[in-house]
Amino acid sequence: MSFRSVIISNPATLTLKNNNLIINTEDQYQIPIEDITVLVIETVAAKVSSRLLSALSENNVATVLCDEKHLPSATVLPLNKHHRTYKVLKNQLNQSAAFSKRIWQSIVKKKLYNQGRCLELCEIEGYDYLMKLSQDIESGDKGNKEAIGAKYYFPCIFGHKFTRDDTSSINSALNYGYSIIRSAVARTLVMYGFNPALGVNHCNELNSFNLADDFMEPLRPIVDLWVYENISDDDEFTREHRIALVDLVNHCCIIENQKHSILNGIDKMIASYTTACSKKDFRLLKLPEIIPLEYHYYE
């Protein structure tokens, strides 16, 4: 089982040898590709061989490429790796609108609950409002409670002057963390044979990851929690911050009443969606709950 998150910050040449990632800088390092879940290349001065990219995809590694500002700009994912891709795609295309609306209802309900839980863990008043709001979600979120919750939630956690479109370090950290979670979700969707462009609620024709954007929603508050505890308005968004956010996928969450890493929680979430699609029963979907920041150690 893969568990490593690798980040390349300095100029380097990345190649493949004996199914190992070879990192050549002033020194040479090697990491078994089968151990890697996410590889983030945040420097534009890195050279990557096409043979390595192919091997990374074959091993279901989400390779994230960043721009000059170190922000994720692209994700390289495997293509048609599932042994029954066409069957999964047919199931995906044949879901009824009612089923998709119920799935989205469940996602929004858990997202709002996790946002309330995040405020509670931060000892910020207002968590009870979000938790109560999460119990009042209609099919398809007809009343747009997700937007109502967001309008209430962000001023609570980051202050009333905060907006999601400014250039603060808080927003940089949020966007970076969300991108890592999104890539991890997209990677898992592809592993299970789903086409990530076909969303449950997100349906932007220019977006290749609509379904990943759907299923990352309940996990956004874990990024919010980390940012609240580690970033202030006047902080610089540093390399150390980015490394920690990449490694956030190895922290804990709760799913099916058990503690798992976020990576494993994502896997269980998408596996349950596979079952829900096959059985046409939205109640089979399992979604993760956030807990206080805790690193998951593998035995």
Short mmCIF file of C-alpha atoms in Angstrom, two decimals:
data_model
loop_
_atom_site.label_atom_id
_atom_site.label_comp_id
_atom_site.label_asym_id
_atom_site.label_seq_id
_atom_site.Cartn_x
_atom_site.Cartn_y
_atom_site.Cartn_z
CA MET A 1 0.00 0.00 0.00
CA SER A 2 1.39 3.41 -0.98
CA PHE A 3 1.79 5.93 1.82
CA ARG A 4 4.49 8.46 0.89
CA SER A 5 3.89 12.03 -0.21
CA VAL A 6 6.98 13.36 -2.02
CA ILE A 7 7.64 17.03 -2.79
CA ILE A 8 10.38 18.32 -5.12
CA SER A 9 11.26 21.92 -4.28
CA ASN A 10 14.77 22.37 -5.70
CA PRO A 11 16.19 21.94 -9.22
CA ALA A 12 16.50 18.21 -9.88
CA THR A 13 16.46 15.55 -12.56
CA LEU A 14 13.87 12.83 -11.96
CA THR A 15 14.28 9.48 -13.67
CA LEU A 16 13.27 5.84 -13.32
CA LYS A 17 15.47 2.88 -12.42
CA ASN A 18 14.31 -0.57 -11.32
CA ASN A 19 10.87 0.86 -10.55
CA ASN A 20 12.41 3.44 -8.22
CA LEU A 21 12.09 7.19 -8.45
CA ILE A 22 15.65 8.50 -8.80
CA ILE A 23 16.14 12.10 -7.65
CA ASN A 24 19.40 13.64 -8.85
CA THR A 25 20.47 16.91 -7.24
CA GLU A 26 23.92 17.42 -5.77
CA ASP A 27 23.25 14.02 -4.24
CA GLN A 28 21.16 11.10 -5.43
CA TYR A 29 18.09 9.67 -3.70
CA GLN A 30 15.82 6.80 -4.61
CA ILE A 31 12.28 5.96 -3.50
CA PRO A 32 10.27 2.87 -4.52
CA ILE A 33 7.43 4.07 -6.74
CA GLU A 34 5.05 1.57 -5.13
CA ASP A 35 5.44 3.53 -1.87
CA ILE A 36 4.36 6.87 -3.38
CA THR A 37 0.79 8.18 -3.34
CA VAL A 38 1.34 11.83 -4.34
CA LEU A 39 4.36 13.40 -6.04
CA VAL A 40 4.39 17.21 -6.04
CA ILE A 41 6.88 18.93 -8.35
CA GLU A 42 6.73 22.54 -7.20
CA THR A 43 9.81 23.84 -9.00
CA VAL A 44 9.78 24.71 -12.69
CA ALA A 45 13.50 23.80 -12.77
CA ALA A 46 12.88 20.06 -12.47
CA LYS A 47 13.46 17.72 -15.43
CA VAL A 48 11.23 14.65 -15.59
CA SER A 49 11.62 11.73 -17.98
CA SER A 50 8.56 10.51 -19.91
CA ARG A 51 9.44 6.96 -18.84
CA LEU A 52 9.13 8.03 -15.21
CA LEU A 53 5.78 9.75 -15.80
CA SER A 54 4.50 6.57 -17.45
CA ALA A 55 5.65 4.44 -14.50
CA LEU A 56 4.09 6.84 -12.01
CA SER A 57 0.76 6.58 -13.83
CA GLU A 58 1.02 2.79 -14.02
CA ASN A 59 1.36 2.77 -10.23
CA ASN A 60 -1.57 5.15 -9.67
CA VAL A 61 0.59 7.99 -8.37
CA ALA A 62 -1.00 11.43 -8.57
CA THR A 63 1.74 13.67 -10.00
CA VAL A 64 1.04 17.34 -9.27
CA LEU A 65 2.85 20.03 -11.28
CA CYS A 66 3.15 23.58 -9.93
CA ASP A 67 3.65 26.99 -11.51
CA GLU A 68 6.24 29.68 -10.76
CA LYS A 69 4.30 30.65 -7.61
CA HIS A 70 4.49 27.04 -6.35
CA LEU A 71 0.71 26.62 -6.77
CA PRO A 72 -0.61 23.39 -8.33
CA SER A 73 -1.46 23.87 -12.01
CA ALA A 74 -1.86 20.32 -13.37
CA THR A 75 -2.31 16.72 -12.25
CA VAL A 76 -1.07 13.69 -14.19
CA LEU A 77 -3.30 10.64 -13.64
CA PRO A 78 -3.46 7.12 -15.12
CA LEU A 79 -5.84 6.46 -18.00
CA ASN A 80 -8.25 3.50 -18.00
CA LYS A 81 -6.41 1.49 -15.35
CA HIS A 82 -9.50 -0.24 -13.98
CA HIS A 83 -10.12 -3.76 -15.30
CA ARG A 84 -13.78 -2.97 -16.05
CA THR A 85 -13.63 0.68 -17.04
CA TYR A 86 -16.51 0.44 -19.52
CA LYS A 87 -18.80 -1.21 -16.95
CA VAL A 88 -18.05 1.51 -14.40
CA LEU A 89 -18.55 4.21 -17.02
CA LYS A 90 -21.95 2.75 -18.00
CA ASN A 91 -22.98 2.73 -14.34
CA GLN A 92 -21.80 6.30 -14.01
CA LEU A 93 -23.71 7.46 -17.10
CA ASN A 94 -26.88 5.56 -16.21
CA GLN A 95 -27.42 7.03 -12.76
CA SER A 96 -30.74 8.81 -12.43
CA ALA A 97 -30.99 12.49 -11.62
CA ALA A 98 -32.78 11.56 -8.38
CA PHE A 99 -29.86 9.32 -7.34
CA SER A 100 -27.29 12.03 -8.08
CA LYS A 101 -29.31 14.59 -6.11
CA ARG A 102 -29.41 12.26 -3.12
CA ILE A 103 -25.65 11.70 -3.33
CA TRP A 104 -25.09 15.45 -3.42
CA GLN A 105 -27.45 15.88 -0.47
CA SER A 106 -25.28 13.45 1.53
CA ILE A 107 -22.06 15.22 0.51
CA VAL A 108 -23.36 18.69 1.48
CA LYS A 109 -24.71 17.36 4.76
CA LYS A 110 -21.31 15.92 5.70
CA LYS A 111 -19.43 19.02 4.51
CA LEU A 112 -21.54 21.31 6.69
CA TYR A 113 -21.19 18.94 9.64
CA ASN A 114 -17.40 18.91 9.20
CA GLN A 115 -17.31 22.70 8.94
CA GLY A 116 -19.21 22.86 12.23
CA ARG A 117 -16.84 20.30 13.73
CA CYS A 118 -13.89 22.41 12.53
CA LEU A 119 -15.24 25.48 14.36
CA GLU A 120 -15.82 23.36 17.45
CA LEU A 121 -12.21 22.06 17.37
CA CYS A 122 -10.98 25.65 16.96
CA GLU A 123 -13.15 26.65 19.96
CA ILE A 124 -15.04 29.17 17.83
CA GLU A 125 -18.70 29.90 18.51
CA GLY A 126 -21.19 29.10 15.79
CA TYR A 127 -20.46 25.43 15.25
CA ASP A 128 -23.93 24.50 16.50
CA TYR A 129 -25.52 26.58 13.72
CA LEU A 130 -23.65 24.69 11.01
CA MET A 131 -24.34 21.30 12.56
CA LYS A 132 -28.05 22.16 12.77
CA LEU A 133 -27.96 23.44 9.18
CA SER A 134 -26.45 20.11 8.07
CA GLN A 135 -29.59 18.33 9.26
CA ASP A 136 -31.81 20.44 7.02
CA ILE A 137 -30.47 19.58 3.55
CA GLU A 138 -32.97 18.73 0.83
CA SER A 139 -32.35 16.41 -2.11
CA GLY A 140 -29.90 18.12 -4.45
CA ASP A 141 -29.42 20.83 -1.80
CA LYS A 142 -32.45 22.57 -3.24
CA GLY A 143 -32.20 25.43 -0.74
CA ASN A 144 -28.47 25.95 -1.49
CA LYS A 145 -27.56 25.43 2.15
CA GLU A 146 -23.94 24.81 1.10
CA ALA A 147 -23.57 28.46 0.04
CA ILE A 148 -25.40 29.67 3.13
CA GLY A 149 -23.02 27.64 5.29
CA ALA A 150 -19.93 28.95 3.48
CA LYS A 151 -21.07 32.58 3.89
CA TYR A 152 -21.39 31.98 7.62
CA TYR A 153 -18.38 29.70 8.11
CA PHE A 154 -15.43 31.57 6.59
CA PRO A 155 -15.91 34.85 8.53
CA CYS A 156 -16.20 32.77 11.71
CA ILE A 157 -12.94 30.90 11.24
CA PHE A 158 -10.77 33.52 9.47
CA GLY A 159 -12.36 36.81 10.50
CA HIS A 160 -15.03 39.09 9.05
CA LYS A 161 -12.55 40.87 6.76
CA PHE A 162 -11.55 37.60 5.11
CA THR A 163 -12.61 36.87 1.51
CA ARG A 164 -11.76 33.85 -0.62
CA ASP A 165 -10.53 35.98 -3.54
CA ASP A 166 -7.75 37.95 -1.85
CA THR A 167 -4.02 37.19 -2.11
CA SER A 168 -3.34 36.48 1.57
CA SER A 169 -1.16 33.65 2.83
CA ILE A 170 -4.29 32.08 4.29
CA ASN A 171 -5.87 31.82 0.84
CA SER A 172 -2.63 30.57 -0.68
CA ALA A 173 -2.49 27.82 1.94
CA LEU A 174 -6.16 26.94 1.47
CA ASN A 175 -5.83 26.73 -2.31
CA TYR A 176 -2.68 24.62 -2.04
CA GLY A 177 -4.21 22.23 0.47
CA TYR A 178 -7.45 21.91 -1.50
CA SER A 179 -5.45 21.11 -4.64
CA ILE A 180 -3.62 18.27 -2.88
CA ILE A 181 -6.87 16.78 -1.56
CA ARG A 182 -8.45 17.17 -5.02
CA SER A 183 -5.56 15.31 -6.65
CA ALA A 184 -5.78 12.49 -4.10
CA VAL A 185 -9.53 12.16 -4.71
CA ALA A 186 -9.08 12.24 -8.51
CA ARG A 187 -6.39 9.55 -8.27
CA THR A 188 -8.73 7.27 -6.32
CA LEU A 189 -11.66 7.87 -8.67
CA VAL A 190 -9.53 6.80 -11.63
CA MET A 191 -8.33 3.72 -9.70
CA TYR A 192 -11.97 2.67 -9.33
CA GLY A 193 -12.68 3.24 -13.03
CA PHE A 194 -14.66 6.47 -12.83
CA ASN A 195 -14.38 9.29 -15.33
CA PRO A 196 -13.63 12.28 -13.06
CA ALA A 197 -15.13 14.73 -15.59
CA LEU A 198 -18.66 13.37 -15.00
CA GLY A 199 -19.75 15.03 -11.78
CA VAL A 200 -22.66 14.46 -9.44
CA ASN A 201 -23.31 18.17 -8.95
CA HIS A 202 -20.34 19.97 -10.54
CA CYS A 203 -20.89 20.04 -14.29
CA ASN A 204 -18.50 22.61 -15.77
CA GLU A 205 -17.75 21.60 -19.38
CA LEU A 206 -14.24 23.03 -19.04
CA ASN A 207 -13.46 21.02 -15.88
CA SER A 208 -11.90 17.56 -16.21
CA PHE A 209 -12.33 16.89 -12.48
CA ASN A 210 -15.99 17.63 -11.71
CA LEU A 211 -16.46 14.38 -9.77
CA ALA A 212 -13.30 14.99 -7.76
CA ASP A 213 -14.62 18.45 -6.90
CA ASP A 214 -17.81 16.80 -5.64
CA PHE A 215 -16.13 14.26 -3.40
CA MET A 216 -13.43 16.53 -1.99
CA GLU A 217 -16.08 18.77 -0.37
CA PRO A 218 -16.36 16.92 2.98
CA LEU A 219 -12.55 17.01 3.30
CA ARG A 220 -12.07 20.75 2.79
CA PRO A 221 -12.52 21.46 6.54
CA ILE A 222 -9.44 19.37 7.41
CA VAL A 223 -7.41 21.84 5.32
CA ASP A 224 -9.23 24.75 6.99
CA LEU A 225 -8.37 23.33 10.42
CA TRP A 226 -4.68 22.99 9.54
CA VAL A 227 -4.53 26.52 8.10
CA TYR A 228 -6.27 28.00 11.15
CA GLU A 229 -3.75 26.33 13.47
CA ASN A 230 -0.64 27.12 11.41
CA ILE A 231 -1.09 30.29 9.28
CA SER A 232 -1.70 33.91 10.31
CA ASP A 233 -2.54 36.93 8.16
CA ASP A 234 0.99 38.31 8.33
CA ASP A 235 2.75 34.98 7.77
CA GLU A 236 4.65 34.13 4.61
CA PHE A 237 3.45 30.96 2.90
CA THR A 238 6.67 28.96 3.06
CA ARG A 239 8.12 25.75 1.68
CA GLU A 240 7.69 24.15 5.11
CA HIS A 241 3.99 24.99 5.00
CA ARG A 242 3.64 23.41 1.57
CA ILE A 243 5.43 20.25 2.69
CA ALA A 244 3.09 19.96 5.68
CA LEU A 245 0.01 20.42 3.47
CA VAL A 246 1.17 17.70 1.09
CA ASP A 247 1.58 15.40 4.10
CA LEU A 248 -1.89 16.26 5.39
CA VAL A 249 -3.28 13.28 3.46
CA ASN A 250 -1.50 11.08 6.02
CA HIS A 251 -3.44 12.56 8.94
CA CYS A 252 -6.47 10.86 10.49
CA CYS A 253 -10.18 10.99 9.84
CA ILE A 254 -13.15 8.87 10.90
CA ILE A 255 -15.10 6.78 8.42
CA GLU A 256 -17.45 3.90 9.19
CA ASN A 257 -16.81 4.62 12.90
CA GLN A 258 -13.12 3.76 12.56
CA LYS A 259 -9.97 5.89 12.45
CA HIS A 260 -8.13 5.86 9.11
CA SER A 261 -5.66 8.02 7.25
CA ILE A 262 -7.30 10.57 4.96
CA LEU A 263 -5.91 8.60 1.99
CA ASN A 264 -7.58 5.45 3.22
CA GLY A 265 -10.72 7.42 4.03
CA ILE A 266 -10.84 8.65 0.44
CA ASP A 267 -10.44 5.07 -0.77
CA LYS A 268 -13.32 3.87 1.43
CA MET A 269 -15.49 6.79 0.31
CA ILE A 270 -15.00 6.06 -3.40
CA ALA A 271 -15.36 2.29 -2.85
CA SER A 272 -18.70 2.94 -1.16
CA TYR A 273 -19.75 5.17 -4.07
CA THR A 274 -18.97 2.28 -6.41
CA THR A 275 -21.30 0.07 -4.38
CA ALA A 276 -23.97 2.78 -4.19
CA CYS A 277 -23.90 3.19 -7.99
CA SER A 278 -24.07 -0.57 -8.55
CA LYS A 279 -26.96 -1.07 -6.09
CA LYS A 280 -28.58 2.26 -7.02
CA ASP A 281 -28.86 3.05 -3.31
CA PHE A 282 -27.48 6.43 -2.17
CA ARG A 283 -27.65 5.29 1.47
CA LEU A 284 -24.61 3.06 0.89
CA LEU A 285 -22.33 6.09 0.47
CA LYS A 286 -19.82 6.49 3.34
CA LEU A 287 -18.22 9.88 3.97
CA PRO A 288 -15.32 10.89 6.27
CA GLU A 289 -15.60 13.00 9.42
CA ILE A 290 -12.78 15.23 10.61
CA ILE A 291 -11.10 14.91 14.00
CA PRO A 292 -8.32 16.91 15.73
CA LEU A 293 -5.14 16.96 13.65
CA GLU A 294 -3.39 13.66 14.28
CA TYR A 295 -0.78 11.92 12.14
CA HIS A 296 -1.69 8.40 11.07
CA TYR A 297 1.16 5.99 11.67
CA TYR A 298 1.23 2.84 9.57
CA GLU A 299 2.03 -0.44 11.28
#
